[in-house]
């Protein structure tokens, strides 16, 4: 009888502990045995941040205009909304898609077609000495190594990103959040205007 009574008292306490346990924050960056980043699965189900068309960060004309769609894990987005900062293990997937026009009933404008590649930005101090690292995946790529130190992506983000290493200046729903928390670097937005 005592054992049954102890179980009846312990069982609700156990459920309370499980309910109070912090939720596992998934997905997180996954690496293979060589230290290469595995291509994030189901990233299109993550939080959509923004899309661009024909964006070019160089004054030189671009050779091929594509759509770029930016996604981040939902839990990272939620953390950013609470603090204006990106948590460790944040991943940004830039889905690069070809553009087409004048097909089917479309007479003007452009729409997205085939996947051309993925660019992935990761904040992971445990795997990257520079905290932020950049990876490029072919459309069917499963794993990619970090681009070498001082690569063009890292340098550009370091010089022009409005919040940490991210282009929040192009994420209309997060720009006001960063400004509210004082993490938004206003000078990074003025760069294009100054030229």
mmCIF file of N, CA, C and O in Angstrom, residues 101-161:
data_model
loop_
_atom_site.group_PDB
_atom_site.id
_atom_site.type_symbol
_atom_site.label_atom_id
_atom_site.label_comp_id
_atom_site.label_asym_id
_atom_site.label_seq_id
_atom_site.Cartn_x
_atom_site.Cartn_y
_atom_site.Cartn_z
ATOM 1 N N UNK A 101 10.200 34.647 -66.640
ATOM 2 C CA UNK A 101 9.087 35.551 -66.919
ATOM 3 C C UNK A 101 8.413 35.095 -68.209
ATOM 4 O O UNK A 101 8.916 34.226 -68.919
ATOM 5 N N UNK A 102 7.264 35.648 -68.477
ATOM 6 C CA UNK A 102 6.499 35.349 -69.697
ATOM 7 C C UNK A 102 6.307 33.850 -69.920
ATOM 8 O O UNK A 102 6.722 33.287 -70.912
ATOM 9 N N UNK A 103 5.677 33.246 -68.976
ATOM 10 C CA UNK A 103 5.339 31.837 -69.092
ATOM 11 C C UNK A 103 3.923 31.662 -68.582
ATOM 12 O O UNK A 103 3.481 32.412 -67.714
ATOM 13 N N UNK A 104 3.216 30.708 -69.127
ATOM 14 C CA UNK A 104 1.832 30.464 -68.741
ATOM 15 C C UNK A 104 1.059 31.765 -68.924
ATOM 16 O O UNK A 104 1.106 32.369 -69.979
ATOM 17 N N UNK A 105 0.390 32.256 -67.900
ATOM 18 C CA UNK A 105 -0.403 33.484 -68.040
ATOM 19 C C UNK A 105 0.383 34.744 -67.674
ATOM 20 O O UNK A 105 -0.124 35.844 -67.819
ATOM 21 N N UNK A 106 1.633 34.601 -67.188
ATOM 22 C CA UNK A 106 2.423 35.758 -66.754
ATOM 23 C C UNK A 106 2.916 36.564 -67.955
ATOM 24 O O UNK A 106 3.575 36.036 -68.839
ATOM 25 N N UNK A 107 2.592 37.854 -67.963
ATOM 26 C CA UNK A 107 3.025 38.746 -69.038
ATOM 27 C C UNK A 107 4.125 39.710 -68.600
ATOM 28 O O UNK A 107 4.843 40.243 -69.429
ATOM 29 N N UNK A 108 4.200 39.991 -67.318
ATOM 30 C CA UNK A 108 5.211 40.912 -66.793
ATOM 31 C C UNK A 108 5.730 40.374 -65.465
ATOM 32 O O UNK A 108 5.095 39.553 -64.825
ATOM 33 N N UNK A 109 6.853 40.904 -65.063
ATOM 34 C CA UNK A 109 7.407 40.514 -63.779
ATOM 35 C C UNK A 109 8.145 39.190 -63.855
ATOM 36 O O UNK A 109 8.279 38.581 -64.919
ATOM 37 N N UNK A 110 8.624 38.746 -62.710
ATOM 38 C CA UNK A 110 9.425 37.528 -62.624
ATOM 39 C C UNK A 110 8.888 36.627 -61.521
ATOM 40 O O UNK A 110 8.292 37.103 -60.564
ATOM 41 N N UNK A 111 9.141 35.351 -61.686
ATOM 42 C CA UNK A 111 8.762 34.389 -60.651
ATOM 43 C C UNK A 111 9.915 33.404 -60.468
ATOM 44 O O UNK A 111 10.814 33.304 -61.309
ATOM 45 N N UNK A 112 9.876 32.680 -59.343
ATOM 46 C CA UNK A 112 10.954 31.771 -58.986
ATOM 47 C C UNK A 112 10.794 30.415 -59.654
ATOM 48 O O UNK A 112 9.687 29.935 -59.821
ATOM 49 N N UNK A 113 11.945 29.826 -60.001
ATOM 50 C CA UNK A 113 11.923 28.488 -60.602
ATOM 51 C C UNK A 113 12.919 27.581 -59.877
ATOM 52 O O UNK A 113 12.842 27.435 -58.671
ATOM 53 N N UNK A 114 13.877 27.032 -60.602
ATOM 54 C CA UNK A 114 14.775 26.002 -60.081
ATOM 55 C C UNK A 114 15.732 26.495 -59.008
ATOM 56 O O UNK A 114 16.216 27.624 -59.054
ATOM 57 N N UNK A 115 16.036 25.604 -58.077
ATOM 58 C CA UNK A 115 17.028 25.877 -57.047
ATOM 59 C C UNK A 115 18.401 25.896 -57.694
ATOM 60 O O UNK A 115 18.795 24.946 -58.364
ATOM 61 N N UNK A 116 19.138 26.985 -57.487
ATOM 62 C CA UNK A 116 20.486 27.128 -58.050
ATOM 63 C C UNK A 116 21.557 26.762 -57.025
ATOM 64 O O UNK A 116 22.657 26.385 -57.377
ATOM 65 N N UNK A 117 21.230 26.919 -55.750
ATOM 66 C CA UNK A 117 22.183 26.622 -54.684
ATOM 67 C C UNK A 117 21.691 27.173 -53.372
ATOM 68 O O UNK A 117 20.669 27.862 -53.313
ATOM 69 N N UNK A 118 22.412 26.851 -52.314
ATOM 70 C CA UNK A 118 22.100 27.362 -50.975
ATOM 71 C C UNK A 118 23.345 28.011 -50.395
ATOM 72 O O UNK A 118 24.451 27.476 -50.533
ATOM 73 N N UNK A 119 23.152 29.122 -49.755
ATOM 74 C CA UNK A 119 24.212 29.742 -48.967
ATOM 75 C C UNK A 119 23.728 29.661 -47.520
ATOM 76 O O UNK A 119 22.574 29.991 -47.227
ATOM 77 N N UNK A 120 24.582 29.193 -46.626
ATOM 78 C CA UNK A 120 24.187 29.028 -45.227
ATOM 79 C C UNK A 120 25.175 29.774 -44.343
ATOM 80 O O UNK A 120 26.389 29.608 -44.474
ATOM 81 N N UNK A 121 24.636 30.596 -43.466
ATOM 82 C CA UNK A 121 25.425 31.347 -42.492
ATOM 83 C C UNK A 121 25.112 30.756 -41.118
ATOM 84 O O UNK A 121 23.946 30.586 -40.773
ATOM 85 N N UNK A 122 26.152 30.450 -40.354
ATOM 86 C CA UNK A 122 25.970 29.785 -39.064
ATOM 87 C C UNK A 122 26.718 30.531 -37.974
ATOM 88 O O UNK A 122 27.891 30.884 -38.141
ATOM 89 N N UNK A 123 26.044 30.758 -36.851
ATOM 90 C CA UNK A 123 26.692 31.309 -35.655
ATOM 91 C C UNK A 123 26.923 30.135 -34.711
ATOM 92 O O UNK A 123 25.985 29.648 -34.090
ATOM 93 N N UNK A 124 28.164 29.684 -34.630
ATOM 94 C CA UNK A 124 28.478 28.502 -33.821
ATOM 95 C C UNK A 124 29.921 28.587 -33.344
ATOM 96 O O UNK A 124 30.843 28.105 -34.001
ATOM 97 N N UNK A 125 30.120 29.239 -32.208
ATOM 98 C CA UNK A 125 31.465 29.443 -31.662
ATOM 99 C C UNK A 125 32.202 28.145 -31.385
ATOM 100 O O UNK A 125 33.427 28.109 -31.431
ATOM 101 N N UNK A 126 31.475 27.075 -31.086
ATOM 102 C CA UNK A 126 32.115 25.796 -30.782
ATOM 103 C C UNK A 126 32.787 25.199 -32.024
ATOM 104 O O UNK A 126 33.741 24.443 -31.893
ATOM 105 N N UNK A 127 32.317 25.530 -33.214
ATOM 106 C CA UNK A 127 32.881 24.967 -34.445
ATOM 107 C C UNK A 127 33.647 25.981 -35.282
ATOM 108 O O UNK A 127 34.361 25.602 -36.202
ATOM 109 N N UNK A 128 33.458 27.258 -35.013
ATOM 110 C CA UNK A 128 34.058 28.290 -35.857
ATOM 111 C C UNK A 128 34.808 29.312 -35.013
ATOM 112 O O UNK A 128 34.187 30.008 -34.217
ATOM 113 N N UNK A 129 36.123 29.431 -35.208
ATOM 114 C CA UNK A 129 36.892 30.384 -34.402
ATOM 115 C C UNK A 129 36.425 31.830 -34.573
ATOM 116 O O UNK A 129 36.565 32.635 -33.664
ATOM 117 N N UNK A 130 35.847 32.160 -35.726
ATOM 118 C CA UNK A 130 35.349 33.519 -35.965
ATOM 119 C C UNK A 130 33.886 33.677 -35.555
ATOM 120 O O UNK A 130 33.259 34.671 -35.890
ATOM 121 N N UNK A 131 33.337 32.712 -34.863
ATOM 122 C CA UNK A 131 31.940 32.661 -34.418
ATOM 123 C C UNK A 131 30.986 32.433 -35.578
ATOM 124 O O UNK A 131 30.167 31.543 -35.553
ATOM 125 N N UNK A 132 31.069 33.251 -36.615
ATOM 126 C CA UNK A 132 30.210 33.122 -37.787
ATOM 127 C C UNK A 132 30.982 32.427 -38.899
ATOM 128 O O UNK A 132 32.159 32.703 -39.105
ATOM 129 N N UNK A 133 30.299 31.545 -39.621
ATOM 130 C CA UNK A 133 30.922 30.875 -40.766
ATOM 131 C C UNK A 133 29.912 30.797 -41.903
ATOM 132 O O UNK A 133 28.697 30.845 -41.684
ATOM 133 N N UNK A 134 30.447 30.647 -43.113
ATOM 134 C CA UNK A 134 29.642 30.665 -44.326
ATOM 135 C C UNK A 134 29.919 29.406 -45.141
ATOM 136 O O UNK A 134 31.067 28.986 -45.280
ATOM 137 N N UNK A 135 28.846 28.836 -45.667
ATOM 138 C CA UNK A 135 28.912 27.572 -46.402
ATOM 139 C C UNK A 135 28.130 27.720 -47.697
ATOM 140 O O UNK A 135 27.080 28.371 -47.717
ATOM 141 N N UNK A 136 28.617 27.090 -48.762
ATOM 142 C CA UNK A 136 27.919 27.114 -50.050
ATOM 143 C C UNK A 136 27.604 25.679 -50.459
ATOM 144 O O UNK A 136 28.494 24.824 -50.458
ATOM 145 N N UNK A 137 26.346 25.433 -50.777
ATOM 146 C CA UNK A 137 25.883 24.111 -51.186
ATOM 147 C C UNK A 137 25.392 24.158 -52.622
ATOM 148 O O UNK A 137 24.681 25.081 -53.013
ATOM 149 N N UNK A 138 25.756 23.133 -53.405
ATOM 150 C CA UNK A 138 25.146 22.939 -54.720
ATOM 151 C C UNK A 138 23.689 22.526 -54.481
ATOM 152 O O UNK A 138 23.343 22.104 -53.374
ATOM 153 N N UNK A 139 22.844 22.603 -55.502
ATOM 154 C CA UNK A 139 21.434 22.242 -55.301
ATOM 155 C C UNK A 139 21.227 20.867 -54.665
ATOM 156 O O UNK A 139 20.306 20.687 -53.887
ATOM 157 N N UNK A 140 22.086 19.903 -54.987
ATOM 158 C CA UNK A 140 21.945 18.557 -54.422
ATOM 159 C C UNK A 140 22.993 18.260 -53.353
ATOM 160 O O UNK A 140 23.148 17.107 -52.949
ATOM 161 N N UNK A 141 23.718 19.284 -52.909
ATOM 162 C CA UNK A 141 24.796 19.076 -51.942
ATOM 163 C C UNK A 141 24.283 18.614 -50.588
ATOM 164 O O UNK A 141 23.251 19.072 -50.114
ATOM 165 N N UNK A 142 25.025 17.697 -49.977
ATOM 166 C CA UNK A 142 24.642 17.166 -48.664
ATOM 167 C C UNK A 142 25.501 17.720 -47.540
ATOM 168 O O UNK A 142 25.068 17.790 -46.404
ATOM 169 N N UNK A 143 26.742 18.098 -47.846
ATOM 170 C CA UNK A 143 27.655 18.628 -46.833
ATOM 171 C C UNK A 143 28.585 19.640 -47.491
ATOM 172 O O UNK A 143 28.882 19.530 -48.686
ATOM 173 N N UNK A 144 29.024 20.610 -46.709
ATOM 174 C CA UNK A 144 29.943 21.629 -47.229
ATOM 175 C C UNK A 144 30.860 22.083 -46.107
ATOM 176 O O UNK A 144 30.446 22.188 -44.951
ATOM 177 N N UNK A 145 32.096 22.349 -46.482
ATOM 178 C CA UNK A 145 33.051 22.901 -45.527
ATOM 179 C C UNK A 145 32.892 24.405 -45.434
ATOM 180 O O UNK A 145 32.389 25.046 -46.366
ATOM 181 N N UNK A 146 33.318 24.958 -44.310
ATOM 182 C CA UNK A 146 33.260 26.406 -44.140
ATOM 183 C C UNK A 146 34.194 27.072 -45.140
ATOM 184 O O UNK A 146 35.272 26.556 -45.440
ATOM 185 N N UNK A 147 33.766 28.195 -45.661
ATOM 186 C CA UNK A 147 34.636 28.956 -46.553
ATOM 187 C C UNK A 147 35.856 29.403 -45.755
ATOM 188 O O UNK A 147 35.753 29.630 -44.543
ATOM 189 N N UNK A 148 37.010 29.562 -46.396
ATOM 190 C CA UNK A 148 38.221 29.926 -45.661
ATOM 191 C C UNK A 148 38.104 31.282 -44.965
ATOM 192 O O UNK A 148 37.339 32.150 -45.393
ATOM 193 N N UNK A 149 38.890 31.449 -43.911
ATOM 194 C CA UNK A 149 38.921 32.704 -43.152
ATOM 195 C C UNK A 149 39.163 33.884 -44.104
ATOM 196 O O UNK A 149 39.968 33.799 -45.004
ATOM 197 N N UNK A 150 38.420 34.952 -43.884
ATOM 198 C CA UNK A 150 38.582 36.146 -44.702
ATOM 199 C C UNK A 150 37.874 36.074 -46.047
ATOM 200 O O UNK A 150 38.091 36.929 -46.904
ATOM 201 N N UNK A 151 37.007 35.069 -46.237
ATOM 202 C CA UNK A 151 36.293 34.951 -47.508
ATOM 203 C C UNK A 151 35.403 36.175 -47.737
ATOM 204 O O UNK A 151 35.140 36.950 -46.823
ATOM 205 N N UNK A 152 34.933 36.325 -48.967
ATOM 206 C CA UNK A 152 34.125 37.487 -49.327
ATOM 207 C C UNK A 152 32.853 37.632 -48.526
ATOM 208 O O UNK A 152 32.463 38.750 -48.161
ATOM 209 N N UNK A 153 32.182 36.517 -48.240
ATOM 210 C CA UNK A 153 30.935 36.585 -47.456
ATOM 211 C C UNK A 153 31.217 37.108 -46.052
ATOM 212 O O UNK A 153 30.546 38.018 -45.566
ATOM 213 N N UNK A 154 32.221 36.524 -45.385
ATOM 214 C CA UNK A 154 32.544 36.922 -44.013
ATOM 215 C C UNK A 154 32.922 38.404 -43.973
ATOM 216 O O UNK A 154 32.438 39.163 -43.126
ATOM 217 N N UNK A 155 33.775 38.825 -44.891
ATOM 218 C CA UNK A 155 34.244 40.219 -44.910
ATOM 219 C C UNK A 155 33.099 41.195 -45.161
ATOM 220 O O UNK A 155 33.007 42.239 -44.516
ATOM 221 N N UNK A 156 32.229 40.857 -46.099
ATOM 222 C CA UNK A 156 31.104 41.734 -46.420
ATOM 223 C C UNK A 156 30.140 41.843 -45.236
ATOM 224 O O UNK A 156 29.704 42.941 -44.879
ATOM 225 N N UNK A 157 29.813 40.709 -44.626
ATOM 226 C CA UNK A 157 28.911 40.736 -43.467
ATOM 227 C C UNK A 157 29.549 41.486 -42.301
ATOM 228 O O UNK A 157 28.873 42.225 -41.589
ATOM 229 N N UNK A 158 30.838 41.306 -42.108
ATOM 230 C CA UNK A 158 31.528 41.984 -41.017
ATOM 231 C C UNK A 158 31.507 43.500 -41.207
ATOM 232 O O UNK A 158 31.364 44.257 -40.257
ATOM 233 N N UNK A 159 31.613 43.943 -42.454
ATOM 234 C CA UNK A 159 31.661 45.375 -42.744
ATOM 235 C C UNK A 159 30.289 46.028 -42.875
ATOM 236 O O UNK A 159 30.156 47.223 -42.616
ATOM 237 N N UNK A 160 29.261 45.259 -43.273
ATOM 238 C CA UNK A 160 27.998 45.901 -43.636
ATOM 239 C C UNK A 160 26.742 45.404 -42.917
ATOM 240 O O UNK A 160 25.669 45.981 -43.113
ATOM 241 N N UNK A 161 26.837 44.357 -42.121
ATOM 242 C CA UNK A 161 25.640 43.813 -41.463
ATOM 243 C C UNK A 161 25.148 44.761 -40.372
ATOM 244 O O UNK A 161 25.928 45.306 -39.610
#
